Short mmCIF file of C-alpha atoms and ligand atoms in Angstrom, two decimals:
data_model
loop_
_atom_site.label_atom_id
_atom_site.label_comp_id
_atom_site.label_asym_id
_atom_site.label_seq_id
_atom_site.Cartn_x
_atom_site.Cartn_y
_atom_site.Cartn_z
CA UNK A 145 153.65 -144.30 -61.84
CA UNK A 146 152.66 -144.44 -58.26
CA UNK A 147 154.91 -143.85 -55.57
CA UNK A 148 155.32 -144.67 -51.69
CA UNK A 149 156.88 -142.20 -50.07
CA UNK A 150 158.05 -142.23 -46.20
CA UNK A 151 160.08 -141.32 -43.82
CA UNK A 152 162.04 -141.37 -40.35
CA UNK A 153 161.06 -137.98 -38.91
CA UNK A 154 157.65 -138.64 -38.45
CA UNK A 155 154.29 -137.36 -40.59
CA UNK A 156 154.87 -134.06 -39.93
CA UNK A 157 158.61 -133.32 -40.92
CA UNK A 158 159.08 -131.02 -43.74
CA UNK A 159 160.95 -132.92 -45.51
CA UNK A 160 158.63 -136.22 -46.09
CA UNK A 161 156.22 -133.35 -47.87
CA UNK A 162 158.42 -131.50 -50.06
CA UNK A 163 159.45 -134.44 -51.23
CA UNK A 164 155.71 -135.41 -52.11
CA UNK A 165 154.80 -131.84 -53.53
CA UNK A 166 157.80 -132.13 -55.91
CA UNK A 167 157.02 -136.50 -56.65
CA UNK A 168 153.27 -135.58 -57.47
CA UNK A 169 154.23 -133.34 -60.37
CA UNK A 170 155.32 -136.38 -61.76
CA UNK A 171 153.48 -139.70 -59.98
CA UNK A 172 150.75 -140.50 -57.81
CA UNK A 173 152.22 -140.30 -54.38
CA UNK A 174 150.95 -141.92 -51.14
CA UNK A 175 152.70 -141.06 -47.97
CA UNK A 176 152.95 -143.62 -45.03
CA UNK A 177 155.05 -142.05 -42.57
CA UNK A 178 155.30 -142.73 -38.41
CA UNK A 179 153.28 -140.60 -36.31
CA UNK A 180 156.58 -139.34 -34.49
CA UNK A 181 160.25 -138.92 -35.33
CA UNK A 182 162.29 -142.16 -35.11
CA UNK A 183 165.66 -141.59 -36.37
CA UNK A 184 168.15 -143.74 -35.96
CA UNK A 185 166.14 -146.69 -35.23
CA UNK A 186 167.24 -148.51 -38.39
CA UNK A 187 165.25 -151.27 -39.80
CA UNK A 188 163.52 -151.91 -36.04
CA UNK A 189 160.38 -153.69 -36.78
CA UNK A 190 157.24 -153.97 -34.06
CA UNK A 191 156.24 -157.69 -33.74
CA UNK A 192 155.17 -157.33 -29.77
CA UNK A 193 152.20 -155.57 -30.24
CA UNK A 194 149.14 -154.02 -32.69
CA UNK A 195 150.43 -151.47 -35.18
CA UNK A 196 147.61 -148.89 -35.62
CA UNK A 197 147.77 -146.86 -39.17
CA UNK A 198 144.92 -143.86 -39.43
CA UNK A 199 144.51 -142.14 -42.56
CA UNK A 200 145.33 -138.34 -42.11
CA UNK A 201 144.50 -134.98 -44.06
CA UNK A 202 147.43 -134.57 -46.60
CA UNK A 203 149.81 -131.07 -46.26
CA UNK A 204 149.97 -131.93 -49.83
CA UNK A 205 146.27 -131.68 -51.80
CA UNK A 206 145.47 -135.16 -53.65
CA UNK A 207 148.01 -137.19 -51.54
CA UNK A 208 146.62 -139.87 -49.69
CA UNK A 209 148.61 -140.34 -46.18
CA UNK A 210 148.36 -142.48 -43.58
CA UNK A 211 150.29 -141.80 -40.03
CA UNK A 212 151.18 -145.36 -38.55
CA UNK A 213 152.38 -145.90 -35.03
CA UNK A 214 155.14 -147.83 -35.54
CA UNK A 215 158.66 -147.46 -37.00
CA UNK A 216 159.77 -146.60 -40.35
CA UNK A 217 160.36 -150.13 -41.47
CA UNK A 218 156.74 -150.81 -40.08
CA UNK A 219 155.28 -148.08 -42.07
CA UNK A 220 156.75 -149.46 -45.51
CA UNK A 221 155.67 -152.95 -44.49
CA UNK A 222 152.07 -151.85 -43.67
CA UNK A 223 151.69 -149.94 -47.03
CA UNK A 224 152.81 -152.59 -49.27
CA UNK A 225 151.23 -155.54 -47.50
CA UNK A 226 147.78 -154.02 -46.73
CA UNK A 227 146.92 -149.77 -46.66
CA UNK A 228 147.85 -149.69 -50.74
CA UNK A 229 145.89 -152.12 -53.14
CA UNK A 230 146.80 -151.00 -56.22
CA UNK A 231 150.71 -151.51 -57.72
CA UNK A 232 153.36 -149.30 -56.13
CA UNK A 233 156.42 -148.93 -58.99
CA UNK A 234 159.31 -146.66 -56.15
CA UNK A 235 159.79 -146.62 -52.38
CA UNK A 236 160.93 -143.01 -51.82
CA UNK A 237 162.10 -142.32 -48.03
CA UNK A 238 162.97 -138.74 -46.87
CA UNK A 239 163.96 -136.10 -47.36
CA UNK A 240 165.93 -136.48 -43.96
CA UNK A 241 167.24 -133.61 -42.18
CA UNK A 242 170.92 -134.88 -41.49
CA UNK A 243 173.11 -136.89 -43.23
CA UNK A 244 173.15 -140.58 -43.48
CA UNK A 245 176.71 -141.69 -44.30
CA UNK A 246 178.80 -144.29 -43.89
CA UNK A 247 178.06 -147.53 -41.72
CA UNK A 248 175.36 -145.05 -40.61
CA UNK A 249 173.38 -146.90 -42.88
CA UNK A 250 173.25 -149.77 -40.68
CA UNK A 251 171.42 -147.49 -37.82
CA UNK A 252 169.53 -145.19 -40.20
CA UNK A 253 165.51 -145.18 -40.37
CA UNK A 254 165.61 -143.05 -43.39
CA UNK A 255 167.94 -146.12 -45.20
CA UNK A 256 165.64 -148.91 -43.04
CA UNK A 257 162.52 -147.60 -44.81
CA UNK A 258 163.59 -148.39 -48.01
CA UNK A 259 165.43 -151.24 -46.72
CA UNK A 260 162.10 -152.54 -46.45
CA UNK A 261 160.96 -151.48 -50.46
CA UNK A 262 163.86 -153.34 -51.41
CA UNK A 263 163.86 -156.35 -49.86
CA UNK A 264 160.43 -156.62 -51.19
CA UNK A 265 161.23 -156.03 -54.98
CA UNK A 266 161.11 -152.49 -54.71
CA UNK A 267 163.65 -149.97 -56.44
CA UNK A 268 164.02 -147.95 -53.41
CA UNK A 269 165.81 -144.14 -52.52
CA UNK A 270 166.81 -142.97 -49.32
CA UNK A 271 167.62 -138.83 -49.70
CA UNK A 272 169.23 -136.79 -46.95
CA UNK A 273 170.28 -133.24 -46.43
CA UNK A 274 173.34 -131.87 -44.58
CA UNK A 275 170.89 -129.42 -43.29
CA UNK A 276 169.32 -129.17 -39.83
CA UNK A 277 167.28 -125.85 -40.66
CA UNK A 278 165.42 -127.07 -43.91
CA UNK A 279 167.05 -124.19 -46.01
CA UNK A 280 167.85 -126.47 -49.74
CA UNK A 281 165.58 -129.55 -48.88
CA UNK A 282 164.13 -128.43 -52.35
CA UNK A 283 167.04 -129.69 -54.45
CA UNK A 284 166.84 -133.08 -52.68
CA UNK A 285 163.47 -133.33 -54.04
CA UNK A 286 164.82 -132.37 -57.18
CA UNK A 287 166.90 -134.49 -57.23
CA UNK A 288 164.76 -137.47 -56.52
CA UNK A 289 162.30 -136.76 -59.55
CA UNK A 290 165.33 -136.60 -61.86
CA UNK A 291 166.03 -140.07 -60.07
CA UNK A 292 162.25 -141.57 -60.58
CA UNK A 293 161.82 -140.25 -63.85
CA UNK A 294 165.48 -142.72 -64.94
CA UNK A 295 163.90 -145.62 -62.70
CA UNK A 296 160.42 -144.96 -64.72
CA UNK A 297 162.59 -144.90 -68.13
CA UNK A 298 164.30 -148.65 -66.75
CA UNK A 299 167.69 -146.58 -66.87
CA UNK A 300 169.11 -148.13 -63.65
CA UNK A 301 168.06 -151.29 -64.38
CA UNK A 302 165.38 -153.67 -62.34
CA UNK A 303 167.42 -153.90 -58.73
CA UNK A 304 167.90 -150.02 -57.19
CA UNK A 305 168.66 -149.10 -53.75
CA UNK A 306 170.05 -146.06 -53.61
CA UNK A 307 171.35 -143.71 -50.50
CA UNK A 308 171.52 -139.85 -51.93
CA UNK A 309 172.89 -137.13 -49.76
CA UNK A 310 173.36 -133.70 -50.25
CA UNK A 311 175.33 -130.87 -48.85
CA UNK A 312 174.16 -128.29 -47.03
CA UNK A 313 174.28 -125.40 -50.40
CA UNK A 314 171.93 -123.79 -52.32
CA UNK A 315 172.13 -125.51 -56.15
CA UNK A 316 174.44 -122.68 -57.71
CA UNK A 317 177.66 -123.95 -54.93
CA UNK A 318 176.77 -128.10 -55.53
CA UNK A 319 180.03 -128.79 -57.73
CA UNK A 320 178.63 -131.90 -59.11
CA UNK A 321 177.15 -135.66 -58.66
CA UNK A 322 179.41 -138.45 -57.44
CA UNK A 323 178.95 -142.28 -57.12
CA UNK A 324 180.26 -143.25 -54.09
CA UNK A 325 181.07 -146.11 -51.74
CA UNK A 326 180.11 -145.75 -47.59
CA UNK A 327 182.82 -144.34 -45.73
CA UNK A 328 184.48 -147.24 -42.99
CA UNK A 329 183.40 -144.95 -40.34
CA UNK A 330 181.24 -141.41 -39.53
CA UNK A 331 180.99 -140.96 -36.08
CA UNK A 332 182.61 -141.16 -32.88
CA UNK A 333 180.17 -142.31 -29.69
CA UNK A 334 181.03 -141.29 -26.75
CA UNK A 335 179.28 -142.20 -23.42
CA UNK A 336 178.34 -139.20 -21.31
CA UNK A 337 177.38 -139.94 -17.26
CA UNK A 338 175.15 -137.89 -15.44
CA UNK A 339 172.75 -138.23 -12.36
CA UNK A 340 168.94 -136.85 -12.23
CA UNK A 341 169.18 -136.60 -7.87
CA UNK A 342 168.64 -140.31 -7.58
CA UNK A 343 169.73 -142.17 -10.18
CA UNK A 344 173.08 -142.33 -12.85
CA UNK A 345 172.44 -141.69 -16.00
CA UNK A 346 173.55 -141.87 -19.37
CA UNK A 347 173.83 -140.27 -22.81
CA UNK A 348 174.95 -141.80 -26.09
CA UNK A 349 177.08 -138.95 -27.58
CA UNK A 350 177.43 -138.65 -31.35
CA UNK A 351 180.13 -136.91 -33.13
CA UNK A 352 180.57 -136.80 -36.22
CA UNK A 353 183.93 -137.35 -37.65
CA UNK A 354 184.80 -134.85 -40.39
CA UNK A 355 188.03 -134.89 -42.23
CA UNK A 356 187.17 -137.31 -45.15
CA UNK A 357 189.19 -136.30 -47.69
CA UNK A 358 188.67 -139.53 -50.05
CA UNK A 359 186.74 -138.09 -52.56
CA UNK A 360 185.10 -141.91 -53.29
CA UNK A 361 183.51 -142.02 -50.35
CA UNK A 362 179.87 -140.74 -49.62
CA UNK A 363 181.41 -138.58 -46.70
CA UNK A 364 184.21 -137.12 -48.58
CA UNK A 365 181.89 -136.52 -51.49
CA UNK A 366 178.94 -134.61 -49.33
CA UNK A 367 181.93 -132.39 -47.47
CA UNK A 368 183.88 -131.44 -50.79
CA UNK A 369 180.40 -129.93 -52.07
CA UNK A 370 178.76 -132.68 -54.08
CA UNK A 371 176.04 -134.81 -53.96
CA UNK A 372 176.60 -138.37 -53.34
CA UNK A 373 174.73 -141.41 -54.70
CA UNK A 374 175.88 -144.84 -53.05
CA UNK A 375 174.32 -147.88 -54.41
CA UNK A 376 173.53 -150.36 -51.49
CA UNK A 377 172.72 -154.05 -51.40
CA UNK A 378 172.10 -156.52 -48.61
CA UNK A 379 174.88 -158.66 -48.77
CA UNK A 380 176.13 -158.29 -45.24
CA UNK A 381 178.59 -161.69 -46.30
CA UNK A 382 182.48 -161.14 -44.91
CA UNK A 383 184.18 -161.17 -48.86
CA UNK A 384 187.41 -162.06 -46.56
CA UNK A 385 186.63 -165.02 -44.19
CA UNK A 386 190.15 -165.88 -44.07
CA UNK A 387 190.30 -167.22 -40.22
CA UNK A 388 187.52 -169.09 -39.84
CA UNK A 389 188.35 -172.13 -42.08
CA UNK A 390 186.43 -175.34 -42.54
CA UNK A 391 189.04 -176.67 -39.95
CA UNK A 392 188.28 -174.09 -37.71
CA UNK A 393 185.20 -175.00 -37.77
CA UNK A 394 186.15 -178.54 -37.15
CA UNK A 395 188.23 -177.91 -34.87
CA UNK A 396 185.66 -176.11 -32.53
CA UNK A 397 183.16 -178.71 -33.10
CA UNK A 398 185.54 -181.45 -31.75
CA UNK A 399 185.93 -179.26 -28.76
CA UNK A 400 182.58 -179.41 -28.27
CA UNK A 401 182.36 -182.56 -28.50
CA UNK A 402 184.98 -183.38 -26.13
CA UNK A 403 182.98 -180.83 -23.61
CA UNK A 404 180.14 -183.23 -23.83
CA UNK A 405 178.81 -185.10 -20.53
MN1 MN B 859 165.69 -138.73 -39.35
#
């Protein structure tokens, strides 16, 4: 099995190499990771200029790596369309220090990453951790080996995209493992106005809603204590188009009709 791992905080987060200690036990791992930290960028791809990729000495012995300058999404796209020749069975993207819940997802470059696997015929795992100071980013590693070893065994069948988070606990407090659905919302932003001596300024503030008491939801899940896995797809499709109708759509194309010189 040979596995691509990447990530959103950059080459030299310690995350993206836990996670390829801990896959190596049981793959061959190559890591193709941004050269700097790039969260929340999403699935951002450059198409405006080069993107430069330079191999790099592993923090991991026997992992090949590559540090790209570009985003996440570009990293995953390099890797499978040129730096890696041979077959590539998992997209693995992490471990990323903070959460990614909710219609997060949509903004994430941890989830954008393997966005990328997927779309590309990929099983693909995103894996975060609650945790800003790196204290249990082991049992997110953990957990994605259990993970590969079922995709290796064909247990989860041929289409996976899966976004794992974990609370911040050591493994003896995690009460269990959840499937989930995204929460409707997980933060608040807020616009903050300053000025530098010459110029207004602004700052996108995030907050992060807490209270989520529905235990079916990735953000409920992750702040009762367990670790959430919530199966993604791309269908971005309204399932409830009620108002605009085929005579709405008529009706509007009349109108501009009728608007015509
Ligand atoms: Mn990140």
């Amino acid at each position: 099995m040979k596995i691509l791992v990447t990530n959103d905080d950059g080459i030299f987060a310690e995350g993206l190499w836990i996670l390829a200690r801990e896959l190596k036990n049981i793959a061959q791992v190559v890591v193709v990771a941004p050269d700097r930290e790039q969260s929340a960028i999403g699935t951002a791809v450059t198409l405006s200029q080069p993107l430069r990729a330079r191999r790099v000495k592993p923090m991991v012995p026997g992992v090949e790596a590559y540090s790209v300058e570009g985003t996440p999404a570009d990293s995953v796209i390099l890797a499978l369309g040129k730096l890696i020749t041979s077959k590539i069975d998992l997209v693995v993207s992490g471990i990323n220090q903070g959460l990614n819940l909710g219609n997060d997802v949509l903004i994430s470059g941890t989830v954008g990453a393997a966005l990328q696997g997927y779309l590309r015929g990929f099983p693909a795992l995103a894996i975060s951790v609650a945790s800003e100071d790196n204290l249990y980013l082991d049992n997110a590693a953990k957990v994605a080996t259990l993970l590969t070893k079922k995709i290796e065994a064909n247990s989860l069948g041929t289409s996976v995209f899966l976004n794992v988070n974990l609370p911040d606990l050591p493994l003896a407090k995690i009460k269990g493992v959840k499937v989930t659905r995204l929460a409707d919302e997980s933060h608040i932003d807020t616009v903050e106005e300053g000025h530098d001596g010459r110029r207004k300024y602004y700052w996108l503030v995030r907050q992060r809603i807490d209270k989520h008491t529905d235990d079916m939801t990735d953000m409920g899940v992750v702040e009762q204590g367990s670790i959430s896995i919530t199966p993604l797809h791309t269908y971005l499709n309204s399932k409830s188009p009620r108002i605009i109708t085929d005579s709405f759509c008529s009706d509007l194309f009349q109108e501009l009709q009728k608007n015509q010189r």
